[in-house]
């Protein structure tokens, strides 16, 4: 079997023999050590052969890489003209991230009030000051800013500038749940670590972001926040795994995933180092899967499942999950 675009020999995707899922789980725990072995030149061929025996590696990396690279080669064959779309995607990305950092963070909302007062809208600035005096309102402000910068602005660019469908940027449902076992496997792998770290004081101090006051029932304020939290993750997935990945795949192929992982890692600066480093891995895996399925929905599912699990674990340890 050969690659029709390069005429190079291709190996075949492994089958699903009895017990294949258990083997995939066991392999997943070996990958950190195997990748370290790959740094030793004499072992690289054996490491590559070992990785290619995994169905998950094929689904997550090999097939998306081949398909995306074929698309990028086809685009490159169209000539050497300036790719305005790729430039527009990258510029919009930079502007949205900048706007969110300087105007969307609740601890920087004073920049918005300064602008309002400079425009002579003192009443609006005062109302915003009062609004931000409430903890839930500050979180709402941040979530709405995320929805604006991560979803509404790039979605308008897709519709009005590119004249394309949002479904082509990861919002399609068809095929969204193909290979869902990969997402379940990843969540099952992360879950034990979440449970273990949830017992630490730092974890319980940070999560959930909405600090439930003593004696307050979880409904409606906490659960209202969780809905906004979910919406923020949807917007984030659309921005990084939708707009960026699918907006650049025609030019960069699979390398659009690596390009996306850079700003995705950087938005985690200020968080614990393991979380920031983990964002690189998560960004590459979720981006590659989005390339394969052309959908972000299971990425939204795994992201929100992990985040909401963290909140519920913290509330449980604090004795607040079933209180009130």
Short mmCIF file of C-alpha atoms in Angstrom, two decimals:
data_model
loop_
_atom_site.label_atom_id
_atom_site.label_comp_id
_atom_site.label_asym_id
_atom_site.label_seq_id
_atom_site.Cartn_x
_atom_site.Cartn_y
_atom_site.Cartn_z
CA UNK A 1 0.00 0.00 0.00
CA UNK A 2 1.38 3.44 -0.95
CA UNK A 3 0.49 7.04 -0.21
CA UNK A 4 -1.20 8.34 -3.39
CA UNK A 5 0.30 11.81 -2.90
CA UNK A 6 3.92 10.79 -2.25
CA UNK A 7 4.01 7.18 -3.54
CA UNK A 8 5.77 6.19 -0.34
CA UNK A 9 4.95 2.82 1.28
CA UNK A 10 2.38 2.92 4.06
CA UNK A 11 1.89 0.46 6.86
CA UNK A 12 -1.64 -0.59 7.73
CA UNK A 13 -3.69 0.49 10.73
CA UNK A 14 -3.73 -2.22 13.42
CA UNK A 15 -6.88 -4.29 13.86
CA UNK A 16 -8.95 -4.76 17.02
CA UNK A 17 -8.09 -8.21 18.41
CA UNK A 18 -9.73 -9.45 21.64
CA UNK A 19 -8.63 -7.34 24.60
CA UNK A 20 -7.46 -4.46 22.39
CA UNK A 21 -8.94 -1.76 24.64
CA UNK A 22 -7.11 -3.04 27.73
CA UNK A 23 -3.88 -3.03 25.75
CA UNK A 24 -4.56 0.55 24.64
CA UNK A 25 -5.01 1.62 28.27
CA UNK A 26 -1.77 -0.07 29.32
CA UNK A 27 0.09 1.48 26.40
CA UNK A 28 -1.17 4.93 27.37
CA UNK A 29 0.66 4.72 30.68
CA UNK A 30 3.91 3.71 28.95
CA UNK A 31 4.03 6.62 26.50
CA UNK A 32 5.87 9.14 28.75
CA UNK A 33 8.73 6.65 29.17
CA UNK A 34 8.64 5.52 25.54
CA UNK A 35 8.89 9.11 24.29
CA UNK A 36 11.96 9.64 26.47
CA UNK A 37 13.51 6.56 24.84
CA UNK A 38 12.80 8.13 21.44
CA UNK A 39 15.39 10.82 22.29
CA UNK A 40 18.07 8.13 22.02
CA UNK A 41 18.88 7.84 18.26
CA UNK A 42 19.54 4.05 18.21
CA UNK A 43 16.12 3.43 19.78
CA UNK A 44 14.05 5.71 17.55
CA UNK A 45 13.12 3.05 14.99
CA UNK A 46 11.97 0.63 17.70
CA UNK A 47 9.99 3.36 19.46
CA UNK A 48 8.26 4.31 16.21
CA UNK A 49 7.38 0.67 15.54
CA UNK A 50 5.99 0.29 19.07
CA UNK A 51 3.86 3.43 18.78
CA UNK A 52 2.45 2.37 15.42
CA UNK A 53 1.12 -0.83 16.97
CA UNK A 54 -1.37 1.32 18.90
CA UNK A 55 -4.79 1.93 17.39
CA UNK A 56 -5.07 5.13 19.41
CA UNK A 57 -1.83 6.53 17.98
CA UNK A 58 -3.17 5.87 14.50
CA UNK A 59 -6.48 7.55 15.26
CA UNK A 60 -4.97 10.53 17.08
CA UNK A 61 -1.87 11.20 15.01
CA UNK A 62 -1.13 9.04 11.96
CA UNK A 63 -4.43 9.36 10.07
CA UNK A 64 -5.01 13.08 10.85
CA UNK A 65 -1.41 13.80 9.83
CA UNK A 66 -1.75 12.03 6.48
CA UNK A 67 -5.10 13.58 5.63
CA UNK A 68 -4.13 17.12 6.65
CA UNK A 69 -0.78 16.96 4.86
CA UNK A 70 -2.47 15.77 1.67
CA UNK A 71 -4.85 18.75 1.86
CA UNK A 72 -1.99 21.19 2.45
CA UNK A 73 -0.03 19.78 -0.50
CA UNK A 74 -3.07 20.17 -2.73
CA UNK A 75 -3.38 23.82 -1.63
CA UNK A 76 0.33 24.47 -2.20
CA UNK A 77 0.04 23.08 -5.71
CA UNK A 78 -2.43 25.84 -6.46
CA UNK A 79 0.33 28.41 -6.81
CA UNK A 80 2.48 30.80 -4.80
CA UNK A 81 -0.06 33.55 -4.16
CA UNK A 82 -0.38 35.22 -0.78
CA UNK A 83 -2.68 33.24 1.51
CA UNK A 84 -4.87 36.03 2.86
CA UNK A 85 -7.05 33.65 4.86
CA UNK A 86 -4.12 32.27 6.88
CA UNK A 87 -2.94 35.82 7.60
CA UNK A 88 -6.45 36.89 8.64
CA UNK A 89 -6.85 33.89 10.97
CA UNK A 90 -3.55 34.64 12.71
CA UNK A 91 -4.19 38.38 13.01
CA UNK A 92 -7.72 37.84 14.37
CA UNK A 93 -6.28 35.33 16.84
CA UNK A 94 -3.72 37.84 18.11
CA UNK A 95 -6.32 40.63 18.41
CA UNK A 96 -8.85 38.44 20.23
CA UNK A 97 -6.27 37.17 22.72
CA UNK A 98 -5.06 40.73 23.33
CA UNK A 99 -8.60 42.07 23.84
CA UNK A 100 -9.40 39.26 26.27
CA UNK A 101 -6.22 39.82 28.27
CA UNK A 102 -6.57 43.59 28.61
CA UNK A 103 -10.33 44.07 28.70
CA UNK A 104 -11.87 40.67 29.48
CA UNK A 105 -10.16 39.75 32.74
CA UNK A 106 -12.26 40.73 35.74
CA UNK A 107 -9.23 42.15 37.56
CA UNK A 108 -8.69 44.55 34.63
CA UNK A 109 -12.25 45.72 34.10
CA UNK A 110 -11.16 49.21 35.18
CA UNK A 111 -9.74 49.62 31.68
CA UNK A 112 -13.30 49.32 30.37
CA UNK A 113 -14.62 51.87 32.86
CA UNK A 114 -11.79 54.24 31.87
CA UNK A 115 -12.84 53.93 28.22
CA UNK A 116 -16.49 54.50 29.12
CA UNK A 117 -15.65 57.62 31.10
CA UNK A 118 -13.42 58.89 28.28
CA UNK A 119 -16.47 58.58 26.01
CA UNK A 120 -18.58 60.55 28.48
CA UNK A 121 -20.52 57.48 29.64
CA UNK A 122 -19.98 58.03 33.36
CA UNK A 123 -23.30 56.42 34.28
CA UNK A 124 -22.42 53.19 32.48
CA UNK A 125 -19.00 53.15 34.13
CA UNK A 126 -20.57 53.57 37.57
CA UNK A 127 -23.09 50.79 36.91
CA UNK A 128 -20.26 48.49 35.84
CA UNK A 129 -18.37 49.31 39.06
CA UNK A 130 -21.44 48.34 41.10
CA UNK A 131 -22.02 45.20 39.03
CA UNK A 132 -18.46 44.00 39.58
CA UNK A 133 -18.85 44.21 43.34
CA UNK A 134 -20.48 40.77 43.32
CA UNK A 135 -18.34 37.61 43.02
CA UNK A 136 -20.71 35.88 40.59
CA UNK A 137 -20.94 39.02 38.45
CA UNK A 138 -17.15 39.18 38.14
CA UNK A 139 -17.12 35.58 36.89
CA UNK A 140 -20.00 36.36 34.53
CA UNK A 141 -18.01 39.30 33.13
CA UNK A 142 -15.04 37.02 32.39
CA UNK A 143 -17.21 34.26 30.87
CA UNK A 144 -19.03 36.73 28.60
CA UNK A 145 -15.69 38.19 27.52
CA UNK A 146 -14.49 34.67 26.66
CA UNK A 147 -17.65 34.01 24.66
CA UNK A 148 -17.14 37.27 22.78
CA UNK A 149 -13.43 36.88 21.99
CA UNK A 150 -13.33 33.10 21.57
CA UNK A 151 -16.60 32.58 19.71
CA UNK A 152 -18.61 35.57 18.50
CA UNK A 153 -15.76 37.53 16.91
CA UNK A 154 -14.14 34.59 15.05
CA UNK A 155 -17.60 33.25 14.09
CA UNK A 156 -18.43 36.61 12.51
CA UNK A 157 -15.12 36.50 10.64
CA UNK A 158 -15.94 33.02 9.32
CA UNK A 159 -19.43 34.07 8.17
CA UNK A 160 -18.86 37.63 6.97
CA UNK A 161 -15.23 37.65 5.82
CA UNK A 162 -14.55 34.07 4.73
CA UNK A 163 -18.17 33.45 3.65
CA UNK A 164 -17.90 29.91 4.99
CA UNK A 165 -19.99 27.64 7.20
CA UNK A 166 -19.36 27.35 10.93
CA UNK A 167 -19.82 23.60 10.56
CA UNK A 168 -16.53 23.59 8.63
CA UNK A 169 -14.83 24.97 11.73
CA UNK A 170 -15.70 22.15 14.08
CA UNK A 171 -19.39 22.73 14.80
CA UNK A 172 -20.75 19.90 12.70
CA UNK A 173 -22.46 17.02 14.52
CA UNK A 174 -22.01 14.38 11.82
CA UNK A 175 -19.09 12.17 12.81
CA UNK A 176 -18.61 14.08 16.06
CA UNK A 177 -18.90 10.93 18.15
CA UNK A 178 -16.75 8.68 16.00
CA UNK A 179 -13.98 7.09 18.05
CA UNK A 180 -15.56 8.35 21.27
CA UNK A 181 -13.69 5.59 23.08
CA UNK A 182 -10.52 7.69 22.78
CA UNK A 183 -12.09 10.51 24.80
CA UNK A 184 -13.43 8.05 27.37
CA UNK A 185 -9.99 6.49 27.64
CA UNK A 186 -8.33 9.86 28.20
CA UNK A 187 -10.87 10.87 30.83
CA UNK A 188 -10.50 7.52 32.58
CA UNK A 189 -6.75 8.06 32.65
CA UNK A 190 -7.00 11.59 34.04
CA UNK A 191 -9.73 10.81 36.61
CA UNK A 192 -7.50 9.01 39.18
CA UNK A 193 -5.04 11.93 39.13
CA UNK A 194 -7.93 14.38 39.63
CA UNK A 195 -9.20 12.46 42.62
CA UNK A 196 -5.72 12.30 44.16
CA UNK A 197 -4.92 15.99 43.71
CA UNK A 198 -8.40 17.03 44.91
CA UNK A 199 -7.34 16.21 48.48
CA UNK A 200 -4.67 18.92 48.51
CA UNK A 201 -5.41 22.25 50.27
CA UNK A 202 -4.29 24.27 47.23
CA UNK A 203 -6.79 22.47 44.98
CA UNK A 204 -9.65 23.07 47.40
CA UNK A 205 -8.65 26.72 47.74
CA UNK A 206 -8.69 27.34 43.98
CA UNK A 207 -11.73 25.28 42.90
CA UNK A 208 -14.48 25.94 42.23
CA UNK A 209 -13.88 29.45 40.91
CA UNK A 210 -17.21 30.46 42.43
CA UNK A 211 -16.50 30.29 46.16
CA UNK A 212 -19.81 29.17 47.66
CA UNK A 213 -20.44 31.28 50.80
CA UNK A 214 -21.25 29.41 54.03
CA UNK A 215 -24.94 28.53 54.25
CA UNK A 216 -25.69 29.33 50.59
CA UNK A 217 -27.47 26.65 48.55
CA UNK A 218 -25.84 25.58 45.29
CA UNK A 219 -28.93 26.62 43.35
CA UNK A 220 -29.20 29.04 41.70
CA UNK A 221 -25.90 30.90 41.86
CA UNK A 222 -23.36 28.05 41.75
CA UNK A 223 -25.20 26.12 39.03
CA UNK A 224 -25.70 29.33 37.05
CA UNK A 225 -21.95 29.76 37.14
CA UNK A 226 -21.41 26.16 35.98
CA UNK A 227 -23.59 26.81 32.91
CA UNK A 228 -21.46 29.86 32.05
CA UNK A 229 -18.33 27.82 32.76
CA UNK A 230 -19.52 25.23 30.23
CA UNK A 231 -20.24 27.95 27.66
CA UNK A 232 -16.75 29.37 28.15
CA UNK A 233 -15.19 25.97 27.42
CA UNK A 234 -17.30 25.63 24.29
CA UNK A 235 -16.03 29.03 23.11
CA UNK A 236 -12.44 28.14 23.96
CA UNK A 237 -12.63 24.87 22.01
CA UNK A 238 -14.15 26.66 19.03
CA UNK A 239 -11.40 29.28 19.05
CA UNK A 240 -8.40 26.96 19.35
CA UNK A 241 -9.53 23.60 17.95
CA UNK A 242 -12.03 25.11 15.50
CA UNK A 243 -11.11 28.55 14.20
CA UNK A 244 -7.34 28.22 14.46
CA UNK A 245 -6.90 24.57 13.46
CA UNK A 246 -9.43 24.47 10.64
CA UNK A 247 -8.65 28.00 9.54
CA UNK A 248 -4.99 27.06 8.99
CA UNK A 249 -5.14 23.40 7.98
CA UNK A 250 -5.36 24.21 4.27
CA UNK A 251 -1.98 25.98 4.47
CA UNK A 252 -0.09 24.21 7.27
CA UNK A 253 -1.69 20.77 7.25
CA UNK A 254 -1.26 18.91 10.53
CA UNK A 255 1.22 21.55 11.67
CA UNK A 256 -1.77 23.85 12.26
CA UNK A 257 -2.21 21.79 15.43
CA UNK A 258 1.29 22.66 16.65
CA UNK A 259 0.77 26.32 15.74
CA UNK A 260 -2.45 26.33 17.79
CA UNK A 261 -0.77 24.66 20.78
CA UNK A 262 1.61 27.61 21.25
CA UNK A 263 -0.98 30.30 22.18
CA UNK A 264 -3.07 27.63 23.94
CA UNK A 265 -0.12 26.88 26.21
CA UNK A 266 0.50 30.59 26.80
CA UNK A 267 -3.03 31.30 28.08
CA UNK A 268 -2.17 28.93 30.95
CA UNK A 269 0.76 31.08 32.12
CA UNK A 270 0.32 31.91 35.79
CA UNK A 271 -1.19 28.50 36.55
CA UNK A 272 0.81 25.65 38.14
CA UNK A 273 3.64 24.41 35.91
CA UNK A 274 2.23 20.84 35.52
CA UNK A 275 -1.08 22.28 34.25
CA UNK A 276 0.70 24.52 31.74
CA UNK A 277 2.85 21.66 30.45
CA UNK A 278 -0.23 19.43 30.33
CA UNK A 279 -1.96 22.05 28.18
CA UNK A 280 0.63 21.42 25.45
CA UNK A 281 -0.21 17.71 25.36
CA UNK A 282 -3.96 18.30 25.63
CA UNK A 283 -3.85 20.96 22.92
CA UNK A 284 -2.02 18.72 20.46
CA UNK A 285 -4.22 15.68 21.14
CA UNK A 286 -7.53 17.57 20.97
CA UNK A 287 -6.39 19.55 17.94
CA UNK A 288 -5.35 16.43 16.08
CA UNK A 289 -8.66 14.73 16.89
CA UNK A 290 -10.52 17.80 15.70
CA UNK A 291 -8.64 17.58 12.41
CA UNK A 292 -9.66 13.95 12.03
CA UNK A 293 -13.36 14.26 12.93
CA UNK A 294 -13.77 17.87 11.73
CA UNK A 295 -15.65 18.43 15.01
CA UNK A 296 -14.89 20.01 18.39
CA UNK A 297 -17.84 18.54 20.30
CA UNK A 298 -16.12 15.64 22.03
CA UNK A 299 -13.28 18.02 22.88
CA UNK A 300 -15.87 20.22 24.57
CA UNK A 301 -17.18 17.13 26.38
CA UNK A 302 -13.80 16.03 27.75
CA UNK A 303 -12.79 19.58 28.71
CA UNK A 304 -16.01 20.32 30.58
CA UNK A 305 -16.10 16.85 32.15
CA UNK A 306 -12.66 17.38 33.68
CA UNK A 307 -13.40 20.96 34.81
CA UNK A 308 -16.79 20.21 36.35
CA UNK A 309 -15.40 17.08 38.02
CA UNK A 310 -12.75 19.27 39.66
CA UNK A 311 -15.43 21.61 41.00
CA UNK A 312 -17.61 18.79 42.32
CA UNK A 313 -14.67 17.02 43.95
CA UNK A 314 -13.67 20.23 45.72
CA UNK A 315 -17.24 20.85 46.93
CA UNK A 316 -17.46 17.26 48.14
CA UNK A 317 -14.29 17.58 50.24
CA UNK A 318 -15.62 20.83 51.70
CA UNK A 319 -18.90 19.15 52.62
CA UNK A 320 -20.88 21.51 50.38
CA UNK A 321 -21.93 19.22 47.54
CA UNK A 322 -25.11 18.01 49.21
CA UNK A 323 -25.56 20.86 51.66
CA UNK A 324 -28.66 23.01 51.49
#
